[in-house]
Amino acid sequence: MAALSVWFWNERFWLPHNVTWADLADPAPGVEYPKAGHLLSALPLAVGIFAVRILFERFIASPCAFLLHIHAASVHWRATPNPVLEKVFTSITKCPDSRHLDGLSKQLDWDVRKVQRWFRHRRNQDKPSILTKFCESMWRLIFYLFMFTYGICFLWKCSWMWDTQHCWYNYPYQVLTPGLYHYYVTELGFYWSLMFSQFTDIKRKDFPIMFIHHLATVSLISFSYANNMLRVGSLVMCVHDASDFLLEAAKLANYAKYQHLCDFLFVLFAVVFFITRLVLYPLWILNTTLFESWEIIGPYPSWWLFNSLLLVLQVLHVIWSYLIAGIAYKALVRGKVSKDDRSDVESSSEEEVDTNGTNGRGVKMVFSRKVENGTNGHAVTTRTWPQQIRSSSSSTDNDR
């Protein structure tokens, strides 16, 4: 373990030339530099954030939902217990294709339509209510808005907000301030809590993608903290926080059936997303990490890794922007935003499958102005859309 630790924390990888960990270990009295051990405080904080979320959803979000006439809807039709179909549902597929449907139909002596109906009812039994989705989105809205507001207020007083070259002056001997520490650890604790809660939250089709996204976000935040790149890291977090709360607000409007407000908020989210991810991020963030840092401190191994990850993030921004643009276009042209199809209850109009003309899983792909029939990290995900108003947009929460 000692040899592994020495290899992992190799100074020639993590630090600029002629800098050692010993140089950062004993600063002057009253001065502190970031240390990897500080990141451990994010774990109990994540537990605390998760506990606060439970209380918030129960005592604040739920009453707000009731005021908007949003209630937990029960599943009207439950699948008839059937061991054969249940085994297929749990171990093979929840959305059988035409081949499976034909085989099950012959095995059970049921017509294909009846087998389709059973699987639809069985899927709907696992779907959460709109009340559950509303409470989840309201929690995310409040937290994202709080973190964005805190980030703006904190960075407004920081020199590197107005001149990004200050991110690199005297690097890595940059003092850790309480405000910067709290900003970083709170963001890290929140994403740890998302990783924990994803196993108890609404189960969606993009679960593996979102889990990888949260893991990547935790890794990037931890990496930049251990490497004392907190200044530029705080700018990256603020840029990404700018649009997230707008998507969650659009989701809330969607659940409350305020369609015009939902459309407006989603288009506003799209505009802010494009500005922050396709303009500010490359011209402000990447410019300083790639060019200004090269001139001031020069490249070294972890510098190359850090910038590679930021460039990959920019590629993802372009992909997500394309997906969002398609949804925003439909909202403007058709006058409505499509729903999130990742975990919605399926209506009877979507039940019978045209096995020759659907999406290959026997489920019709539809746009609907109607809010989900009683259930949805991220529905209309604001990061996750009305994550994330449809499943393809859900990747945004992936935005980090």
mmCIF file of C-alpha atoms in Angstrom:
data_model
loop_
_atom_site.group_PDB
_atom_site.id
_atom_site.type_symbol
_atom_site.label_atom_id
_atom_site.label_comp_id
_atom_site.label_asym_id
_atom_site.label_seq_id
_atom_site.Cartn_x
_atom_site.Cartn_y
_atom_site.Cartn_z
ATOM 1 C CA MET A 1 0.000 0.000 0.000
ATOM 2 C CA ALA A 2 2.848 2.355 0.796
ATOM 3 C CA ALA A 3 4.425 1.706 -2.587
ATOM 4 C CA LEU A 4 1.061 2.249 -4.287
ATOM 5 C CA SER A 5 0.578 5.535 -2.456
ATOM 6 C CA VAL A 6 4.037 6.745 -3.467
ATOM 7 C CA TRP A 7 3.339 5.818 -7.084
ATOM 8 C CA PHE A 8 -0.089 7.482 -7.133
ATOM 9 C CA TRP A 9 1.096 10.748 -5.552
ATOM 10 C CA ASN A 10 4.192 11.024 -7.712
ATOM 11 C CA GLU A 11 5.279 14.662 -7.601
ATOM 12 C CA ARG A 12 6.409 14.660 -11.200
ATOM 13 C CA PHE A 13 2.864 13.913 -12.296
ATOM 14 C CA TRP A 14 0.870 16.149 -9.962
ATOM 15 C CA LEU A 15 3.054 19.218 -9.553
ATOM 16 C CA PRO A 16 4.923 21.652 -11.797
ATOM 17 C CA HIS A 17 8.652 21.266 -12.213
ATOM 18 C CA ASN A 18 10.809 22.034 -9.151
ATOM 19 C CA VAL A 19 7.805 21.810 -6.781
ATOM 20 C CA THR A 20 7.432 19.029 -4.189
ATOM 21 C CA TRP A 21 4.741 18.008 -1.730
ATOM 22 C CA ALA A 22 7.075 19.094 1.058
ATOM 23 C CA ASP A 23 6.949 22.644 -0.283
ATOM 24 C CA LEU A 24 3.186 22.634 0.256
ATOM 25 C CA ALA A 25 3.143 20.755 3.553
ATOM 26 C CA ASP A 26 4.266 23.485 5.944
ATOM 27 C CA PRO A 27 3.076 26.917 4.851
ATOM 28 C CA ALA A 28 3.486 30.032 6.946
ATOM 29 C CA PRO A 29 1.374 30.376 10.113
ATOM 30 C CA GLY A 30 -2.249 31.163 9.247
ATOM 31 C CA VAL A 31 -1.810 29.952 5.670
ATOM 32 C CA GLU A 32 -3.257 26.700 4.359
ATOM 33 C CA TYR A 33 -3.050 24.971 0.998
ATOM 34 C CA PRO A 34 -5.551 22.386 -0.273
ATOM 35 C CA LYS A 35 -4.826 18.824 0.825
ATOM 36 C CA ALA A 36 -6.401 15.632 -0.484
ATOM 37 C CA GLY A 37 -7.439 14.735 3.066
ATOM 38 C CA HIS A 38 -9.838 17.692 3.098
ATOM 39 C CA LEU A 39 -12.004 15.852 0.568
ATOM 40 C CA LEU A 40 -13.001 13.255 3.167
ATOM 41 C CA SER A 41 -15.200 15.871 4.854
ATOM 42 C CA ALA A 42 -17.455 15.733 1.795
ATOM 43 C CA LEU A 43 -18.638 12.215 2.707
ATOM 44 C CA PRO A 44 -20.412 13.042 5.992
ATOM 45 C CA LEU A 45 -21.635 16.229 4.321
ATOM 46 C CA ALA A 46 -23.184 14.095 1.559
ATOM 47 C CA VAL A 47 -25.081 12.104 4.197
ATOM 48 C CA GLY A 48 -26.270 15.365 5.762
ATOM 49 C CA ILE A 49 -27.399 16.730 2.389
ATOM 50 C CA PHE A 50 -29.328 13.539 1.720
ATOM 51 C CA ALA A 51 -31.047 13.811 5.114
ATOM 52 C CA VAL A 52 -31.946 17.450 4.461
ATOM 53 C CA ARG A 53 -33.350 16.434 1.098
ATOM 54 C CA ILE A 54 -35.672 13.849 2.692
ATOM 55 C CA LEU A 55 -36.989 16.453 5.154
ATOM 56 C CA PHE A 56 -37.329 19.065 2.415
ATOM 57 C CA GLU A 57 -39.314 16.786 0.124
ATOM 58 C CA ARG A 58 -41.628 15.705 2.932
ATOM 59 C CA PHE A 59 -42.320 18.990 4.698
ATOM 60 C CA ILE A 60 -41.826 21.612 1.980
ATOM 61 C CA ALA A 61 -42.015 20.139 -1.511
ATOM 62 C CA SER A 62 -45.019 17.877 -0.852
ATOM 63 C CA PRO A 63 -47.215 20.667 0.573
ATOM 64 C CA CYS A 64 -46.271 22.850 -2.416
ATOM 65 C CA ALA A 65 -47.313 20.034 -4.740
ATOM 66 C CA PHE A 66 -50.669 19.682 -2.991
ATOM 67 C CA LEU A 67 -51.268 23.416 -3.389
ATOM 68 C CA LEU A 68 -50.775 22.907 -7.124
ATOM 69 C CA HIS A 69 -53.199 19.956 -7.055
ATOM 70 C CA ILE A 70 -50.466 17.404 -7.687
ATOM 71 C CA HIS A 71 -51.190 14.153 -5.872
ATOM 72 C CA ALA A 72 -49.777 10.661 -5.813
ATOM 73 C CA ALA A 73 -51.764 8.695 -8.364
ATOM 74 C CA SER A 74 -52.288 5.008 -7.882
ATOM 75 C CA VAL A 75 -51.827 2.499 -10.668
ATOM 76 C CA HIS A 76 -55.336 1.705 -11.892
ATOM 77 C CA TRP A 77 -54.410 -1.505 -13.679
ATOM 78 C CA ARG A 78 -52.054 -4.024 -12.164
ATOM 79 C CA ALA A 79 -50.553 -6.904 -14.062
ATOM 80 C CA THR A 80 -52.111 -10.274 -13.336
ATOM 81 C CA PRO A 81 -49.574 -12.463 -11.477
ATOM 82 C CA ASN A 82 -47.895 -14.715 -14.026
ATOM 83 C CA PRO A 83 -44.634 -16.543 -13.173
ATOM 84 C CA VAL A 84 -43.580 -16.970 -16.812
ATOM 85 C CA LEU A 85 -44.019 -13.328 -17.783
ATOM 86 C CA GLU A 86 -42.596 -12.137 -14.469
ATOM 87 C CA LYS A 87 -39.405 -14.124 -15.084
ATOM 88 C CA VAL A 88 -39.064 -12.624 -18.559
ATOM 89 C CA PHE A 89 -39.729 -9.140 -17.158
ATOM 90 C CA THR A 90 -37.153 -9.351 -14.371
ATOM 91 C CA SER A 91 -34.373 -11.325 -16.062
ATOM 92 C CA ILE A 92 -34.661 -10.830 -19.833
ATOM 93 C CA THR A 93 -36.461 -7.695 -20.980
ATOM 94 C CA LYS A 94 -39.099 -5.233 -19.840
ATOM 95 C CA CYS A 95 -39.951 -4.317 -23.440
ATOM 96 C CA PRO A 96 -40.153 -7.549 -25.455
ATOM 97 C CA ASP A 97 -39.741 -7.338 -29.210
ATOM 98 C CA SER A 98 -41.933 -9.076 -31.755
ATOM 99 C CA ARG A 99 -39.962 -12.330 -31.501
ATOM 100 C CA HIS A 100 -40.406 -12.532 -27.719
ATOM 101 C CA LEU A 101 -44.051 -11.512 -27.997
ATOM 102 C CA ASP A 102 -44.812 -14.261 -30.509
ATOM 103 C CA GLY A 103 -43.032 -16.881 -28.415
ATOM 104 C CA LEU A 104 -44.802 -15.883 -25.196
ATOM 105 C CA SER A 105 -48.106 -15.716 -26.990
ATOM 106 C CA LYS A 106 -47.763 -19.321 -28.150
ATOM 107 C CA GLN A 107 -46.392 -20.528 -24.797
ATOM 108 C CA LEU A 108 -49.281 -19.045 -22.793
ATOM 109 C CA ASP A 109 -51.937 -19.406 -25.469
ATOM 110 C CA TRP A 110 -52.560 -15.627 -25.254
ATOM 111 C CA ASP A 111 -52.906 -13.280 -28.163
ATOM 112 C CA VAL A 112 -50.031 -10.853 -28.713
ATOM 113 C CA ARG A 113 -52.166 -7.879 -27.705
ATOM 114 C CA LYS A 114 -52.814 -9.390 -24.275
ATOM 115 C CA VAL A 115 -49.089 -10.063 -23.716
ATOM 116 C CA GLN A 116 -48.292 -6.477 -24.675
ATOM 117 C CA ARG A 117 -50.915 -5.215 -22.254
ATOM 118 C CA TRP A 118 -49.465 -7.324 -19.419
ATOM 119 C CA PHE A 119 -45.985 -5.890 -19.935
ATOM 120 C CA ARG A 120 -47.368 -2.346 -20.113
ATOM 121 C CA HIS A 121 -49.258 -2.785 -16.840
ATOM 122 C CA ARG A 122 -46.219 -4.408 -15.229
ATOM 123 C CA ARG A 123 -43.943 -1.530 -16.264
ATOM 124 C CA ASN A 124 -46.401 1.000 -14.937
ATOM 125 C CA GLN A 125 -46.393 -0.664 -11.538
ATOM 126 C CA ASP A 126 -42.755 0.385 -11.119
ATOM 127 C CA LYS A 127 -43.290 3.969 -12.234
ATOM 128 C CA PRO A 128 -43.194 6.771 -9.647
ATOM 129 C CA SER A 129 -45.958 9.336 -9.340
ATOM 130 C CA ILE A 130 -45.819 12.927 -10.566
ATOM 131 C CA LEU A 131 -45.753 13.915 -6.886
ATOM 132 C CA THR A 132 -42.499 12.004 -6.426
ATOM 133 C CA LYS A 133 -40.985 13.593 -9.512
ATOM 134 C CA PHE A 134 -42.155 17.055 -8.473
ATOM 135 C CA CYS A 135 -40.522 16.752 -5.049
ATOM 136 C CA GLU A 136 -37.258 15.521 -6.556
ATOM 137 C CA SER A 137 -37.147 18.364 -9.078
ATOM 138 C CA MET A 138 -38.028 20.983 -6.479
ATOM 139 C CA TRP A 139 -35.140 19.833 -4.288
ATOM 140 C CA ARG A 140 -32.729 20.024 -7.207
ATOM 141 C CA LEU A 141 -34.051 23.439 -8.203
ATOM 142 C CA ILE A 142 -33.481 24.862 -4.722
ATOM 143 C CA PHE A 143 -30.012 23.366 -4.389
ATOM 144 C CA TYR A 144 -28.817 24.331 -7.863
ATOM 145 C CA LEU A 145 -30.131 27.858 -7.431
ATOM 146 C CA PHE A 146 -28.484 28.132 -4.010
ATOM 147 C CA MET A 147 -25.116 26.932 -5.303
ATOM 148 C CA PHE A 148 -25.233 29.199 -8.351
ATOM 149 C CA THR A 149 -26.126 32.207 -6.188
ATOM 150 C CA TYR A 150 -23.388 31.374 -3.688
ATOM 151 C CA GLY A 151 -20.870 30.889 -6.500
ATOM 152 C CA ILE A 152 -21.689 34.240 -8.109
ATOM 153 C CA CYS A 153 -21.575 36.101 -4.782
ATOM 154 C CA PHE A 154 -18.259 34.494 -3.857
ATOM 155 C CA LEU A 155 -16.558 34.850 -7.232
ATOM 156 C CA TRP A 156 -17.741 38.450 -7.659
ATOM 157 C CA LYS A 157 -15.161 39.448 -5.033
ATOM 158 C CA CYS A 158 -12.365 37.272 -6.449
ATOM 159 C CA SER A 159 -9.670 38.640 -8.739
ATOM 160 C CA TRP A 160 -9.688 35.575 -11.019
ATOM 161 C CA MET A 161 -13.336 36.184 -11.890
ATOM 162 C CA TRP A 162 -12.335 39.353 -13.747
ATOM 163 C CA ASP A 163 -8.842 38.401 -14.859
ATOM 164 C CA THR A 164 -8.400 34.665 -15.368
ATOM 165 C CA GLN A 165 -4.610 34.979 -15.380
ATOM 166 C CA HIS A 166 -4.917 35.237 -11.587
ATOM 167 C CA CYS A 167 -5.827 31.543 -11.652
ATOM 168 C CA TRP A 168 -2.140 30.847 -12.348
ATOM 169 C CA TYR A 169 -0.160 33.597 -10.653
ATOM 170 C CA ASN A 170 1.956 32.096 -7.857
ATOM 171 C CA TYR A 171 0.608 28.624 -8.639
ATOM 172 C CA PRO A 172 0.617 26.204 -6.815
ATOM 173 C CA TYR A 173 1.278 28.389 -3.759
ATOM 174 C CA GLN A 174 -2.271 29.723 -3.665
ATOM 175 C CA VAL A 175 -3.889 30.045 -0.264
ATOM 176 C CA LEU A 176 -7.073 28.110 0.452
ATOM 177 C CA THR A 177 -9.753 30.555 1.645
ATOM 178 C CA PRO A 178 -12.796 29.458 3.716
ATOM 179 C CA GLY A 179 -15.215 30.591 0.996
ATOM 180 C CA LEU A 180 -13.460 28.567 -1.706
ATOM 181 C CA TYR A 181 -13.229 25.534 0.566
ATOM 182 C CA HIS A 182 -16.946 25.625 1.386
ATOM 183 C CA TYR A 183 -17.880 26.087 -2.282
ATOM 184 C CA TYR A 184 -15.828 23.096 -3.381
ATOM 185 C CA VAL A 185 -16.709 20.712 -0.559
ATOM 186 C CA THR A 186 -20.429 21.503 -0.777
ATOM 187 C CA GLU A 187 -20.491 20.819 -4.513
ATOM 188 C CA LEU A 188 -18.542 17.604 -3.963
ATOM 189 C CA GLY A 189 -20.834 16.535 -1.128
ATOM 190 C CA PHE A 190 -23.887 17.150 -3.301
ATOM 191 C CA TYR A 191 -22.591 14.939 -6.098
ATOM 192 C CA TRP A 192 -21.664 12.225 -3.635
ATOM 193 C CA SER A 193 -25.254 12.406 -2.346
ATOM 194 C CA LEU A 194 -26.551 12.075 -5.920
ATOM 195 C CA MET A 195 -24.494 8.913 -6.353
ATOM 196 C CA PHE A 196 -25.955 7.482 -3.142
ATOM 197 C CA SER A 197 -29.531 8.554 -3.809
ATOM 198 C CA GLN A 198 -29.532 7.351 -7.410
ATOM 199 C CA PHE A 199 -30.179 3.854 -6.066
ATOM 200 C CA THR A 200 -33.325 5.040 -4.257
ATOM 201 C CA ASP A 201 -34.461 7.766 -6.658
ATOM 202 C CA ILE A 202 -36.689 7.413 -9.690
ATOM 203 C CA LYS A 203 -35.237 4.625 -11.840
ATOM 204 C CA ARG A 204 -34.691 5.810 -15.404
ATOM 205 C CA LYS A 205 -33.322 4.369 -18.598
ATOM 206 C CA ASP A 206 -30.220 6.538 -18.357
ATOM 207 C CA PHE A 207 -29.245 5.224 -14.891
ATOM 208 C CA PRO A 208 -25.806 3.890 -15.997
ATOM 209 C CA ILE A 209 -25.016 7.081 -17.928
ATOM 210 C CA MET A 210 -25.991 9.328 -15.032
ATOM 211 C CA PHE A 211 -24.032 7.218 -12.561
ATOM 212 C CA ILE A 212 -20.915 7.496 -14.737
ATOM 213 C CA HIS A 213 -21.580 11.229 -15.052
ATOM 214 C CA HIS A 214 -21.772 11.697 -11.272
ATOM 215 C CA LEU A 215 -18.650 9.584 -10.813
ATOM 216 C CA ALA A 216 -16.788 11.665 -13.409
ATOM 217 C CA THR A 217 -17.917 14.881 -11.743
ATOM 218 C CA VAL A 218 -16.728 13.689 -8.342
ATOM 219 C CA SER A 219 -13.393 12.679 -9.897
ATOM 220 C CA LEU A 220 -12.891 16.037 -11.633
ATOM 221 C CA ILE A 221 -13.725 18.059 -8.526
ATOM 222 C CA SER A 222 -11.430 15.886 -6.399
ATOM 223 C CA PHE A 223 -8.639 16.028 -8.991
ATOM 224 C CA SER A 224 -8.677 19.819 -9.251
ATOM 225 C CA TYR A 225 -8.792 20.165 -5.462
ATOM 226 C CA ALA A 226 -5.829 17.858 -4.857
ATOM 227 C CA ASN A 227 -3.913 19.705 -7.586
ATOM 228 C CA ASN A 228 -4.803 23.141 -6.142
ATOM 229 C CA MET A 229 -6.565 24.207 -9.349
ATOM 230 C CA LEU A 230 -9.450 25.503 -7.245
ATOM 231 C CA ARG A 231 -9.574 28.922 -8.825
ATOM 232 C CA VAL A 232 -10.231 27.758 -12.347
ATOM 233 C CA GLY A 233 -12.295 24.891 -10.944
ATOM 234 C CA SER A 234 -14.624 27.336 -9.220
ATOM 235 C CA LEU A 235 -15.190 29.077 -12.569
ATOM 236 C CA VAL A 236 -16.001 25.749 -14.220
ATOM 237 C CA MET A 237 -18.552 24.906 -11.511
ATOM 238 C CA CYS A 238 -20.208 28.308 -11.730
ATOM 239 C CA VAL A 239 -20.543 28.111 -15.526
ATOM 240 C CA HIS A 240 -22.195 24.695 -15.257
ATOM 241 C CA ASP A 241 -24.523 25.739 -12.431
ATOM 242 C CA ALA A 242 -25.899 28.650 -14.449
ATOM 243 C CA SER A 243 -28.455 26.658 -16.446
ATOM 244 C CA ASP A 244 -29.285 23.663 -14.253
ATOM 245 C CA PHE A 245 -31.905 25.342 -12.067
ATOM 246 C CA LEU A 246 -33.780 26.598 -15.147
ATOM 247 C CA LEU A 247 -34.270 23.052 -16.425
ATOM 248 C CA GLU A 248 -35.598 21.940 -13.041
ATOM 249 C CA ALA A 249 -37.950 24.941 -13.035
ATOM 250 C CA ALA A 250 -39.239 23.881 -16.455
ATOM 251 C CA LYS A 251 -39.862 20.396 -15.121
ATOM 252 C CA LEU A 252 -41.868 21.761 -12.202
ATOM 253 C CA ALA A 253 -44.000 23.817 -14.574
ATOM 254 C CA ASN A 254 -44.535 20.712 -16.684
ATOM 255 C CA TYR A 255 -45.676 18.644 -13.707
ATOM 256 C CA ALA A 256 -48.013 21.441 -12.594
ATOM 257 C CA LYS A 257 -49.452 21.541 -16.160
ATOM 258 C CA TYR A 258 -48.420 25.136 -16.815
ATOM 259 C CA GLN A 259 -47.445 24.313 -20.374
ATOM 260 C CA HIS A 260 -46.726 27.835 -21.634
ATOM 261 C CA LEU A 261 -44.518 28.521 -18.601
ATOM 262 C CA CYS A 262 -42.798 25.190 -19.152
ATOM 263 C CA ASP A 263 -42.090 26.047 -22.789
ATOM 264 C CA PHE A 264 -40.766 29.499 -21.886
ATOM 265 C CA LEU A 265 -38.492 28.168 -19.133
ATOM 266 C CA PHE A 266 -37.123 25.434 -21.345
ATOM 267 C CA VAL A 267 -36.316 27.831 -24.168
ATOM 268 C CA LEU A 268 -34.700 30.152 -21.600
ATOM 269 C CA PHE A 269 -32.725 27.194 -20.291
ATOM 270 C CA ALA A 270 -31.614 26.378 -23.843
ATOM 271 C CA VAL A 271 -30.418 29.946 -24.449
ATOM 272 C CA VAL A 272 -28.467 30.053 -21.172
ATOM 273 C CA PHE A 273 -27.053 26.590 -21.859
ATOM 274 C CA PHE A 274 -25.805 27.615 -25.300
ATOM 275 C CA ILE A 275 -24.236 30.838 -23.992
ATOM 276 C CA THR A 276 -22.491 29.223 -21.025
ATOM 277 C CA ARG A 277 -21.399 25.965 -22.676
ATOM 278 C CA LEU A 278 -20.645 27.044 -26.239
ATOM 279 C CA VAL A 279 -19.419 30.603 -25.655
ATOM 280 C CA LEU A 280 -18.244 31.242 -22.088
ATOM 281 C CA TYR A 281 -16.767 27.816 -21.489
ATOM 282 C CA PRO A 282 -14.456 27.685 -24.535
ATOM 283 C CA LEU A 283 -13.617 31.407 -24.700
ATOM 284 C CA TRP A 284 -13.231 31.944 -20.970
ATOM 285 C CA ILE A 285 -12.385 28.624 -19.307
ATOM 286 C CA LEU A 286 -10.513 26.728 -22.012
ATOM 287 C CA ASN A 287 -8.654 29.848 -23.042
ATOM 288 C CA THR A 288 -7.159 30.233 -19.577
ATOM 289 C CA THR A 289 -6.478 26.525 -18.947
ATOM 290 C CA LEU A 290 -4.851 25.947 -22.342
ATOM 291 C CA PHE A 291 -3.097 29.202 -23.221
ATOM 292 C CA GLU A 292 -2.743 31.493 -20.209
ATOM 293 C CA SER A 293 -1.589 28.658 -17.958
ATOM 294 C CA TRP A 294 0.913 27.533 -20.623
ATOM 295 C CA GLU A 295 2.473 30.993 -20.645
ATOM 296 C CA ILE A 296 2.530 31.451 -16.861
ATOM 297 C CA ILE A 297 3.343 28.008 -15.386
ATOM 298 C CA GLY A 298 3.975 25.779 -18.409
ATOM 299 C CA PRO A 299 2.669 22.244 -19.015
ATOM 300 C CA TYR A 300 3.323 19.182 -16.843
ATOM 301 C CA PRO A 301 1.704 15.688 -16.779
ATOM 302 C CA SER A 302 -1.402 16.446 -14.684
ATOM 303 C CA TRP A 303 -1.856 19.681 -16.659
ATOM 304 C CA TRP A 304 -2.237 17.608 -19.824
ATOM 305 C CA LEU A 305 -4.752 15.279 -18.146
ATOM 306 C CA PHE A 306 -6.775 18.152 -16.714
ATOM 307 C CA ASN A 307 -7.055 19.913 -20.056
ATOM 308 C CA SER A 308 -7.865 16.679 -21.865
ATOM 309 C CA LEU A 309 -10.816 16.129 -19.559
ATOM 310 C CA LEU A 310 -11.994 19.704 -20.069
ATOM 311 C CA LEU A 311 -11.810 19.258 -23.847
ATOM 312 C CA VAL A 312 -13.831 16.049 -23.641
ATOM 313 C CA LEU A 313 -16.383 17.999 -21.646
ATOM 314 C CA GLN A 314 -16.582 20.561 -24.441
ATOM 315 C CA VAL A 315 -17.320 17.792 -26.954
ATOM 316 C CA LEU A 316 -20.169 16.654 -24.714
ATOM 317 C CA HIS A 317 -21.433 20.243 -24.557
ATOM 318 C CA VAL A 318 -21.718 20.291 -28.339
ATOM 319 C CA ILE A 319 -23.617 17.003 -28.402
ATOM 320 C CA TRP A 320 -26.026 18.079 -25.644
ATOM 321 C CA SER A 321 -26.547 21.437 -27.316
ATOM 322 C CA TYR A 322 -27.612 19.681 -30.493
ATOM 323 C CA LEU A 323 -30.141 17.597 -28.571
ATOM 324 C CA ILE A 324 -31.468 20.603 -26.659
ATOM 325 C CA ALA A 325 -31.737 22.654 -29.833
ATOM 326 C CA GLY A 326 -33.996 20.004 -31.336
ATOM 327 C CA ILE A 327 -36.326 20.088 -28.339
ATOM 328 C CA ALA A 328 -36.319 23.897 -28.184
ATOM 329 C CA TYR A 329 -37.127 24.064 -31.897
ATOM 330 C CA LYS A 330 -40.135 21.816 -31.423
ATOM 331 C CA ALA A 331 -41.227 23.936 -28.463
ATOM 332 C CA LEU A 332 -41.142 27.078 -30.619
ATOM 333 C CA VAL A 333 -42.615 25.574 -33.804
ATOM 334 C CA ARG A 334 -45.173 23.210 -32.320
ATOM 335 C CA GLY A 335 -45.890 25.264 -29.225
ATOM 336 C CA LYS A 336 -45.024 22.538 -26.770
ATOM 337 C CA VAL A 337 -42.099 20.767 -25.153
ATOM 338 C CA SER A 338 -41.891 17.001 -25.420
ATOM 339 C CA LYS A 339 -42.155 14.964 -22.297
ATOM 340 C CA ASP A 340 -39.447 12.892 -20.667
ATOM 341 C CA ASP A 341 -39.938 9.315 -21.829
ATOM 342 C CA ARG A 342 -37.369 7.743 -19.538
ATOM 343 C CA SER A 343 -39.743 6.672 -16.795
ATOM 344 C CA ASP A 344 -43.248 7.773 -17.655
ATOM 345 C CA VAL A 345 -46.386 5.754 -17.229
ATOM 346 C CA GLU A 346 -47.476 4.426 -20.593
ATOM 347 C CA SER A 347 -50.988 5.283 -21.635
ATOM 348 C CA SER A 348 -53.340 2.943 -23.420
ATOM 349 C CA SER A 349 -52.825 4.892 -26.648
ATOM 350 C CA GLU A 350 -49.204 3.743 -26.565
ATOM 351 C CA GLU A 351 -50.032 0.207 -25.576
ATOM 352 C CA GLU A 352 -50.578 -1.754 -28.739
ATOM 353 C CA VAL A 353 -47.360 -2.071 -30.627
ATOM 354 C CA ASP A 354 -46.895 -1.882 -34.330
ATOM 355 C CA THR A 355 -44.044 -4.353 -34.392
ATOM 356 C CA ASN A 356 -43.120 -3.268 -37.905
ATOM 357 C CA GLY A 357 -43.162 0.463 -37.416
ATOM 358 C CA THR A 358 -41.905 1.351 -33.975
ATOM 359 C CA ASN A 359 -38.576 1.991 -32.344
ATOM 360 C CA GLY A 360 -37.492 -1.633 -32.270
ATOM 361 C CA ARG A 361 -38.652 -2.223 -28.724
ATOM 362 C CA GLY A 362 -42.328 -2.134 -29.618
ATOM 363 C CA VAL A 363 -42.924 1.218 -27.921
ATOM 364 C CA LYS A 364 -44.114 4.169 -29.936
ATOM 365 C CA MET A 365 -42.006 7.322 -29.699
ATOM 366 C CA VAL A 366 -44.376 10.223 -29.208
ATOM 367 C CA PHE A 367 -44.442 13.887 -28.422
ATOM 368 C CA SER A 368 -47.133 14.917 -26.022
ATOM 369 C CA ARG A 369 -48.295 18.159 -24.520
ATOM 370 C CA LYS A 370 -49.994 16.125 -21.876
ATOM 371 C CA VAL A 371 -48.070 15.676 -18.644
ATOM 372 C CA GLU A 372 -47.139 12.101 -17.788
ATOM 373 C CA ASN A 373 -50.157 10.055 -16.760
ATOM 374 C CA GLY A 374 -49.404 10.102 -13.091
ATOM 375 C CA THR A 375 -45.740 9.407 -12.655
ATOM 376 C CA ASN A 376 -41.851 10.230 -13.900
ATOM 377 C CA GLY A 377 -32.772 12.917 -11.479
ATOM 378 C CA HIS A 378 -34.397 13.843 -13.620
ATOM 379 C CA ALA A 379 -37.720 13.878 -15.685
ATOM 380 C CA VAL A 380 -38.098 16.695 -18.085
ATOM 381 C CA THR A 381 -34.676 16.824 -16.467
ATOM 382 C CA THR A 382 -33.839 20.277 -15.987
ATOM 383 C CA ARG A 383 -30.036 18.491 -15.827
ATOM 384 C CA THR A 384 -30.791 16.170 -15.835
ATOM 385 C CA TRP A 385 -35.763 17.380 -19.830
ATOM 386 C CA PRO A 386 -39.881 18.431 -19.545
ATOM 387 C CA GLN A 387 -32.580 15.672 -17.273
ATOM 388 C CA GLN A 388 -34.286 15.941 -19.635
ATOM 389 C CA ILE A 389 -37.591 16.866 -20.748
ATOM 390 C CA ARG A 390 -37.150 13.759 -22.770
ATOM 391 C CA SER A 391 -34.711 10.946 -22.420
ATOM 392 C CA SER A 392 -32.213 12.188 -24.934
ATOM 393 C CA SER A 393 -31.933 15.479 -23.128
ATOM 394 C CA SER A 394 -31.331 13.760 -19.876
ATOM 395 C CA SER A 395 -27.713 13.650 -20.788
ATOM 396 C CA THR A 396 -27.352 17.217 -19.729
ATOM 397 C CA ASP A 397 -27.188 16.729 -16.174
ATOM 398 C CA ASN A 398 -24.286 14.889 -17.725
ATOM 399 C CA ASP A 399 -23.099 18.245 -18.578
ATOM 400 C CA ARG A 400 -20.378 18.215 -15.985
#
